[in-house]
mmCIF file with all atom_site columns, C-alpha atoms in Angstrom:
data_model
loop_
_atom_site.group_PDB
_atom_site.id
_atom_site.type_symbol
_atom_site.label_atom_id
_atom_site.label_alt_id
_atom_site.label_comp_id
_atom_site.label_asym_id
_atom_site.label_entity_id
_atom_site.label_seq_id
_atom_site.pdbx_PDB_ins_code
_atom_site.Cartn_x
_atom_site.Cartn_y
_atom_site.Cartn_z
_atom_site.occupancy
_atom_site.B_iso_or_equiv
_atom_site.pdbx_formal_charge
_atom_site.auth_seq_id
_atom_site.auth_comp_id
_atom_site.auth_asym_id
_atom_site.auth_atom_id
_atom_site.pdbx_PDB_model_num
ATOM 1   C CA . UNK A 1 1   ? -3.917  8.373   -19.110 1.00 92.00 ? 1295 UNK A CA 1
ATOM 2   C CA . UNK A 1 2   ? -3.445  5.012   -18.823 1.00 97.00 ? 1296 UNK A CA 1
ATOM 3   C CA . UNK A 1 3   ? -6.309  2.388   -18.044 1.00 98.00 ? 1297 UNK A CA 1
ATOM 4   C CA . UNK A 1 4   ? -6.167  -0.981  -17.168 1.00 98.00 ? 1298 UNK A CA 1
ATOM 5   C CA . UNK A 1 5   ? -8.911  -3.591  -16.518 1.00 98.00 ? 1299 UNK A CA 1
ATOM 6   C CA . UNK A 1 6   ? -9.242  -6.878  -15.342 1.00 97.00 ? 1300 UNK A CA 1
ATOM 7   C CA . UNK A 1 7   ? -11.533 -10.042 -16.111 1.00 97.00 ? 1301 UNK A CA 1
ATOM 8   C CA . UNK A 1 8   ? -12.125 -12.860 -16.441 1.00 95.00 ? 1302 UNK A CA 1
ATOM 9   C CA . UNK A 1 9   ? -14.704 -15.629 -13.905 1.00 94.00 ? 1303 UNK A CA 1
ATOM 10  C CA . UNK A 1 10  ? -15.125 -14.441 -10.202 1.00 92.00 ? 1304 UNK A CA 1
ATOM 11  C CA . UNK A 1 11  ? -15.409 -18.047 -8.834  1.00 97.00 ? 1305 UNK A CA 1
ATOM 12  C CA . UNK A 1 12  ? -13.130 -21.001 -9.900  1.00 97.00 ? 1306 UNK A CA 1
ATOM 13  C CA . UNK A 1 13  ? -12.948 -25.087 -8.658  1.00 97.00 ? 1307 UNK A CA 1
ATOM 14  C CA . UNK A 1 14  ? -10.538 -26.455 -6.872  1.00 97.00 ? 1308 UNK A CA 1
ATOM 15  C CA . UNK A 1 15  ? -7.531  -27.238 -9.055  1.00 97.00 ? 1309 UNK A CA 1
ATOM 16  C CA . UNK A 1 16  ? -8.789  -26.240 -11.867 1.00 97.00 ? 1310 UNK A CA 1
ATOM 17  C CA . UNK A 1 17  ? -6.662  -22.993 -13.877 1.00 98.00 ? 1311 UNK A CA 1
ATOM 18  C CA . UNK A 1 18  ? -7.521  -19.983 -12.623 1.00 98.00 ? 1312 UNK A CA 1
ATOM 19  C CA . UNK A 1 19  ? -7.095  -16.736 -16.516 1.00 98.00 ? 1313 UNK A CA 1
ATOM 20  C CA . UNK A 1 20  ? -7.264  -13.320 -15.918 1.00 98.00 ? 1314 UNK A CA 1
ATOM 21  C CA . UNK A 1 21  ? -7.497  -11.098 -18.454 1.00 98.00 ? 1315 UNK A CA 1
ATOM 22  C CA . UNK A 1 22  ? -5.312  -7.684  -18.244 1.00 98.00 ? 1316 UNK A CA 1
ATOM 23  C CA . UNK A 1 23  ? -6.818  -5.096  -21.227 1.00 98.00 ? 1317 UNK A CA 1
ATOM 24  C CA . UNK A 1 24  ? -4.653  -1.823  -21.549 1.00 98.00 ? 1318 UNK A CA 1
ATOM 25  C CA . UNK A 1 25  ? -5.389  1.111   -23.021 1.00 97.00 ? 1319 UNK A CA 1
ATOM 26  C CA . UNK A 1 26  ? -4.149  4.720   -23.381 1.00 96.00 ? 1320 UNK A CA 1
ATOM 27  C CA . UNK A 1 27  ? -0.827  3.111   -23.608 1.00 95.00 ? 1321 UNK A CA 1
ATOM 28  C CA . UNK A 1 28  ? 1.062   0.333   -25.534 1.00 96.00 ? 1322 UNK A CA 1
ATOM 29  C CA . UNK A 1 29  ? 2.504   -2.662  -23.649 1.00 96.00 ? 1323 UNK A CA 1
ATOM 30  C CA . UNK A 1 30  ? 5.941   -2.355  -25.226 1.00 96.00 ? 1324 UNK A CA 1
ATOM 31  C CA . UNK A 1 31  ? 6.175   0.894   -24.621 1.00 95.00 ? 1325 UNK A CA 1
ATOM 32  C CA . UNK A 1 32  ? 9.601   0.954   -22.942 1.00 95.00 ? 1326 UNK A CA 1
ATOM 33  C CA . UNK A 1 33  ? 10.283  0.198   -19.673 1.00 95.00 ? 1327 UNK A CA 1
ATOM 34  C CA . UNK A 1 34  ? 7.218   -1.142  -18.506 1.00 97.00 ? 1328 UNK A CA 1
ATOM 35  C CA . UNK A 1 35  ? 6.518   -3.693  -16.972 1.00 97.00 ? 1329 UNK A CA 1
ATOM 36  C CA . UNK A 1 36  ? 3.038   -5.295  -16.886 1.00 98.00 ? 1330 UNK A CA 1
ATOM 37  C CA . UNK A 1 37  ? 1.706   -7.033  -13.338 1.00 98.00 ? 1331 UNK A CA 1
ATOM 38  C CA . UNK A 1 38  ? -0.210  -9.407  -11.316 1.00 98.00 ? 1332 UNK A CA 1
ATOM 39  C CA . UNK A 1 39  ? -0.299  -8.433  -7.873  1.00 98.00 ? 1333 UNK A CA 1
ATOM 40  C CA . UNK A 1 40  ? -3.464  -10.179 -5.633  1.00 98.00 ? 1334 UNK A CA 1
ATOM 41  C CA . UNK A 1 41  ? -4.466  -9.797  -2.278  1.00 98.00 ? 1335 UNK A CA 1
ATOM 42  C CA . UNK A 1 42  ? -6.178  -12.239 -0.179  1.00 97.00 ? 1336 UNK A CA 1
ATOM 43  C CA . UNK A 1 43  ? -8.641  -11.509 2.606   1.00 97.00 ? 1337 UNK A CA 1
ATOM 44  C CA . UNK A 1 44  ? -7.272  -9.665  5.346   1.00 96.00 ? 1338 UNK A CA 1
ATOM 45  C CA . UNK A 1 45  ? -3.851  -10.265 4.428   1.00 97.00 ? 1339 UNK A CA 1
ATOM 46  C CA . UNK A 1 46  ? -1.191  -7.583  1.872   1.00 97.00 ? 1340 UNK A CA 1
ATOM 47  C CA . UNK A 1 47  ? -0.349  -7.470  -1.647  1.00 97.00 ? 1341 UNK A CA 1
ATOM 48  C CA . UNK A 1 48  ? 1.101   -10.513 -2.844  1.00 97.00 ? 1342 UNK A CA 1
ATOM 49  C CA . UNK A 1 49  ? 2.901   -9.725  -6.030  1.00 97.00 ? 1343 UNK A CA 1
ATOM 50  C CA . UNK A 1 50  ? 2.253   -13.005 -8.550  1.00 98.00 ? 1344 UNK A CA 1
ATOM 51  C CA . UNK A 1 51  ? 4.613   -12.062 -11.951 1.00 98.00 ? 1345 UNK A CA 1
ATOM 52  C CA . UNK A 1 52  ? 5.070   -9.749  -14.367 1.00 98.00 ? 1346 UNK A CA 1
ATOM 53  C CA . UNK A 1 53  ? 5.621   -9.602  -18.535 1.00 98.00 ? 1347 UNK A CA 1
ATOM 54  C CA . UNK A 1 54  ? 8.145   -7.156  -19.807 1.00 97.00 ? 1348 UNK A CA 1
ATOM 55  C CA . UNK A 1 55  ? 8.176   -4.213  -22.682 1.00 97.00 ? 1349 UNK A CA 1
ATOM 56  C CA . UNK A 1 56  ? 10.172  -7.033  -24.954 1.00 97.00 ? 1350 UNK A CA 1
ATOM 57  C CA . UNK A 1 57  ? 7.853   -10.027 -23.599 1.00 97.00 ? 1351 UNK A CA 1
ATOM 58  C CA . UNK A 1 58  ? 10.363  -11.370 -20.843 1.00 97.00 ? 1352 UNK A CA 1
ATOM 59  C CA . UNK A 1 59  ? 8.303   -12.746 -17.846 1.00 98.00 ? 1353 UNK A CA 1
ATOM 60  C CA . UNK A 1 60  ? 9.222   -13.041 -14.737 1.00 97.00 ? 1354 UNK A CA 1
ATOM 61  C CA . UNK A 1 61  ? 7.494   -14.927 -11.612 1.00 98.00 ? 1355 UNK A CA 1
ATOM 62  C CA . UNK A 1 62  ? 7.441   -14.693 -7.431  1.00 98.00 ? 1356 UNK A CA 1
ATOM 63  C CA . UNK A 1 63  ? 9.332   -18.389 -6.637  1.00 97.00 ? 1357 UNK A CA 1
ATOM 64  C CA . UNK A 1 64  ? 6.420   -19.413 -4.340  1.00 97.00 ? 1358 UNK A CA 1
ATOM 65  C CA . UNK A 1 65  ? 4.062   -19.507 -7.097  1.00 97.00 ? 1359 UNK A CA 1
ATOM 66  C CA . UNK A 1 66  ? 6.145   -20.672 -10.399 1.00 97.00 ? 1360 UNK A CA 1
ATOM 67  C CA . UNK A 1 67  ? 5.173   -23.294 -10.763 1.00 97.00 ? 1361 UNK A CA 1
ATOM 68  C CA . UNK A 1 68  ? 2.188   -23.018 -11.456 1.00 97.00 ? 1362 UNK A CA 1
ATOM 69  C CA . UNK A 1 69  ? 2.052   -19.218 -12.986 1.00 98.00 ? 1363 UNK A CA 1
ATOM 70  C CA . UNK A 1 70  ? 2.166   -18.121 -16.897 1.00 98.00 ? 1364 UNK A CA 1
ATOM 71  C CA . UNK A 1 71  ? 2.161   -14.902 -17.574 1.00 98.00 ? 1365 UNK A CA 1
ATOM 72  C CA . UNK A 1 72  ? 1.604   -13.609 -22.188 1.00 98.00 ? 1366 UNK A CA 1
ATOM 73  C CA . UNK A 1 73  ? 0.581   -11.150 -23.541 1.00 98.00 ? 1367 UNK A CA 1
ATOM 74  C CA . UNK A 1 74  ? -0.986  -9.863  -26.590 1.00 97.00 ? 1368 UNK A CA 1
ATOM 75  C CA . UNK A 1 75  ? -0.042  -7.052  -28.512 1.00 96.00 ? 1369 UNK A CA 1
ATOM 76  C CA . UNK A 1 76  ? -2.061  -7.075  -31.049 1.00 96.00 ? 1370 UNK A CA 1
ATOM 77  C CA . UNK A 1 77  ? -5.274  -6.196  -28.976 1.00 96.00 ? 1371 UNK A CA 1
ATOM 78  C CA . UNK A 1 78  ? -3.233  -4.564  -26.464 1.00 97.00 ? 1372 UNK A CA 1
ATOM 79  C CA . UNK A 1 79  ? -3.644  -7.266  -23.070 1.00 97.00 ? 1373 UNK A CA 1
ATOM 80  C CA . UNK A 1 80  ? -2.212  -8.926  -20.922 1.00 98.00 ? 1374 UNK A CA 1
ATOM 81  C CA . UNK A 1 81  ? -3.327  -13.155 -19.480 1.00 98.00 ? 1375 UNK A CA 1
ATOM 82  C CA . UNK A 1 82  ? -2.658  -14.540 -16.063 1.00 98.00 ? 1376 UNK A CA 1
ATOM 83  C CA . UNK A 1 83  ? -2.815  -18.202 -15.526 1.00 98.00 ? 1377 UNK A CA 1
ATOM 84  C CA . UNK A 1 84  ? -2.913  -19.917 -12.510 1.00 98.00 ? 1378 UNK A CA 1
ATOM 85  C CA . UNK A 1 85  ? -3.836  -23.675 -12.152 1.00 98.00 ? 1379 UNK A CA 1
ATOM 86  C CA . UNK A 1 86  ? -3.855  -26.070 -9.132  1.00 97.00 ? 1380 UNK A CA 1
ATOM 87  C CA . UNK A 1 87  ? -6.047  -23.239 -7.490  1.00 97.00 ? 1381 UNK A CA 1
ATOM 88  C CA . UNK A 1 88  ? -7.138  -23.855 -3.968  1.00 97.00 ? 1382 UNK A CA 1
ATOM 89  C CA . UNK A 1 89  ? -9.277  -22.092 -1.418  1.00 97.00 ? 1383 UNK A CA 1
ATOM 90  C CA . UNK A 1 90  ? -5.647  -20.283 -0.480  1.00 97.00 ? 1384 UNK A CA 1
ATOM 91  C CA . UNK A 1 91  ? -5.509  -18.654 -4.061  1.00 98.00 ? 1385 UNK A CA 1
ATOM 92  C CA . UNK A 1 92  ? -9.099  -16.448 -3.308  1.00 98.00 ? 1386 UNK A CA 1
ATOM 93  C CA . UNK A 1 93  ? -7.807  -13.117 -3.426  1.00 98.00 ? 1387 UNK A CA 1
ATOM 94  C CA . UNK A 1 94  ? -8.871  -10.048 -4.694  1.00 98.00 ? 1388 UNK A CA 1
ATOM 95  C CA . UNK A 1 95  ? -6.624  -9.540  -8.211  1.00 98.00 ? 1389 UNK A CA 1
ATOM 96  C CA . UNK A 1 96  ? -4.682  -6.665  -9.574  1.00 98.00 ? 1390 UNK A CA 1
ATOM 97  C CA . UNK A 1 97  ? -3.442  -6.001  -13.122 1.00 98.00 ? 1391 UNK A CA 1
ATOM 98  C CA . UNK A 1 98  ? -0.474  -3.075  -12.519 1.00 98.00 ? 1392 UNK A CA 1
ATOM 99  C CA . UNK A 1 99  ? 2.099   -1.188  -14.708 1.00 97.00 ? 1393 UNK A CA 1
ATOM 100 C CA . UNK A 1 100 ? 5.838   -0.924  -13.431 1.00 97.00 ? 1394 UNK A CA 1
ATOM 101 C CA . UNK A 1 101 ? 7.684   1.783   -14.069 1.00 95.00 ? 1395 UNK A CA 1
ATOM 102 C CA . UNK A 1 102 ? 11.241  0.876   -14.971 1.00 93.00 ? 1396 UNK A CA 1
ATOM 103 C CA . UNK A 1 103 ? 12.355  4.421   -13.865 1.00 93.00 ? 1397 UNK A CA 1
ATOM 104 C CA . UNK A 1 104 ? 10.726  4.780   -10.853 1.00 93.00 ? 1398 UNK A CA 1
ATOM 105 C CA . UNK A 1 105 ? 10.120  0.560   -10.542 1.00 93.00 ? 1399 UNK A CA 1
ATOM 106 C CA . UNK A 1 106 ? 7.275   2.404   -8.560  1.00 96.00 ? 1400 UNK A CA 1
ATOM 107 C CA . UNK A 1 107 ? 3.661   1.145   -9.844  1.00 96.00 ? 1401 UNK A CA 1
ATOM 108 C CA . UNK A 1 108 ? 2.114   4.342   -11.271 1.00 95.00 ? 1402 UNK A CA 1
ATOM 109 C CA . UNK A 1 109 ? -1.743  2.626   -12.478 1.00 97.00 ? 1403 UNK A CA 1
ATOM 110 C CA . UNK A 1 110 ? -3.590  0.446   -11.302 1.00 98.00 ? 1404 UNK A CA 1
ATOM 111 C CA . UNK A 1 111 ? -7.005  -1.697  -12.886 1.00 98.00 ? 1405 UNK A CA 1
ATOM 112 C CA . UNK A 1 112 ? -9.911  -1.941  -9.926  1.00 97.00 ? 1406 UNK A CA 1
ATOM 113 C CA . UNK A 1 113 ? -9.229  -5.218  -9.565  1.00 98.00 ? 1407 UNK A CA 1
ATOM 114 C CA . UNK A 1 114 ? -11.367 -8.490  -9.928  1.00 98.00 ? 1408 UNK A CA 1
ATOM 115 C CA . UNK A 1 115 ? -12.412 -10.664 -6.823  1.00 98.00 ? 1409 UNK A CA 1
ATOM 116 C CA . UNK A 1 116 ? -11.512 -14.666 -7.551  1.00 98.00 ? 1410 UNK A CA 1
ATOM 117 C CA . UNK A 1 117 ? -13.018 -17.520 -5.035  1.00 98.00 ? 1411 UNK A CA 1
ATOM 118 C CA . UNK A 1 118 ? -11.977 -20.364 -5.232  1.00 98.00 ? 1412 UNK A CA 1
ATOM 119 C CA . UNK A 1 119 ? -14.575 -22.575 -4.259  1.00 96.00 ? 1413 UNK A CA 1
ATOM 120 C CA . UNK A 1 120 ? -16.985 -26.884 -5.152  1.00 94.00 ? 1414 UNK A CA 1
#
């Protein structure tokens, strides 16, 4: 059973950089054909895909967030991380990490999500 757990600050000031980590257990982030993703849901809105890092370490970001996003990984500790710079109140959301299967192109495991609020 694969488990994902997000960790990071719940409150970020405007203009600061958000840093979140997703710790994965029960499966390796280098396992073939899985894409380790970040997704967020602003209050009252739908899910928004942020980006992913592949089993090979390649990254791909949402065009609307690309200039502010960086996703990296630590294979020794089996975790991957999100950095989102220049945060504004519009970035307030529940942030999720999830595993995207390259076989079905659907998410098969999700973290529980972590609330991030941008406020001074």
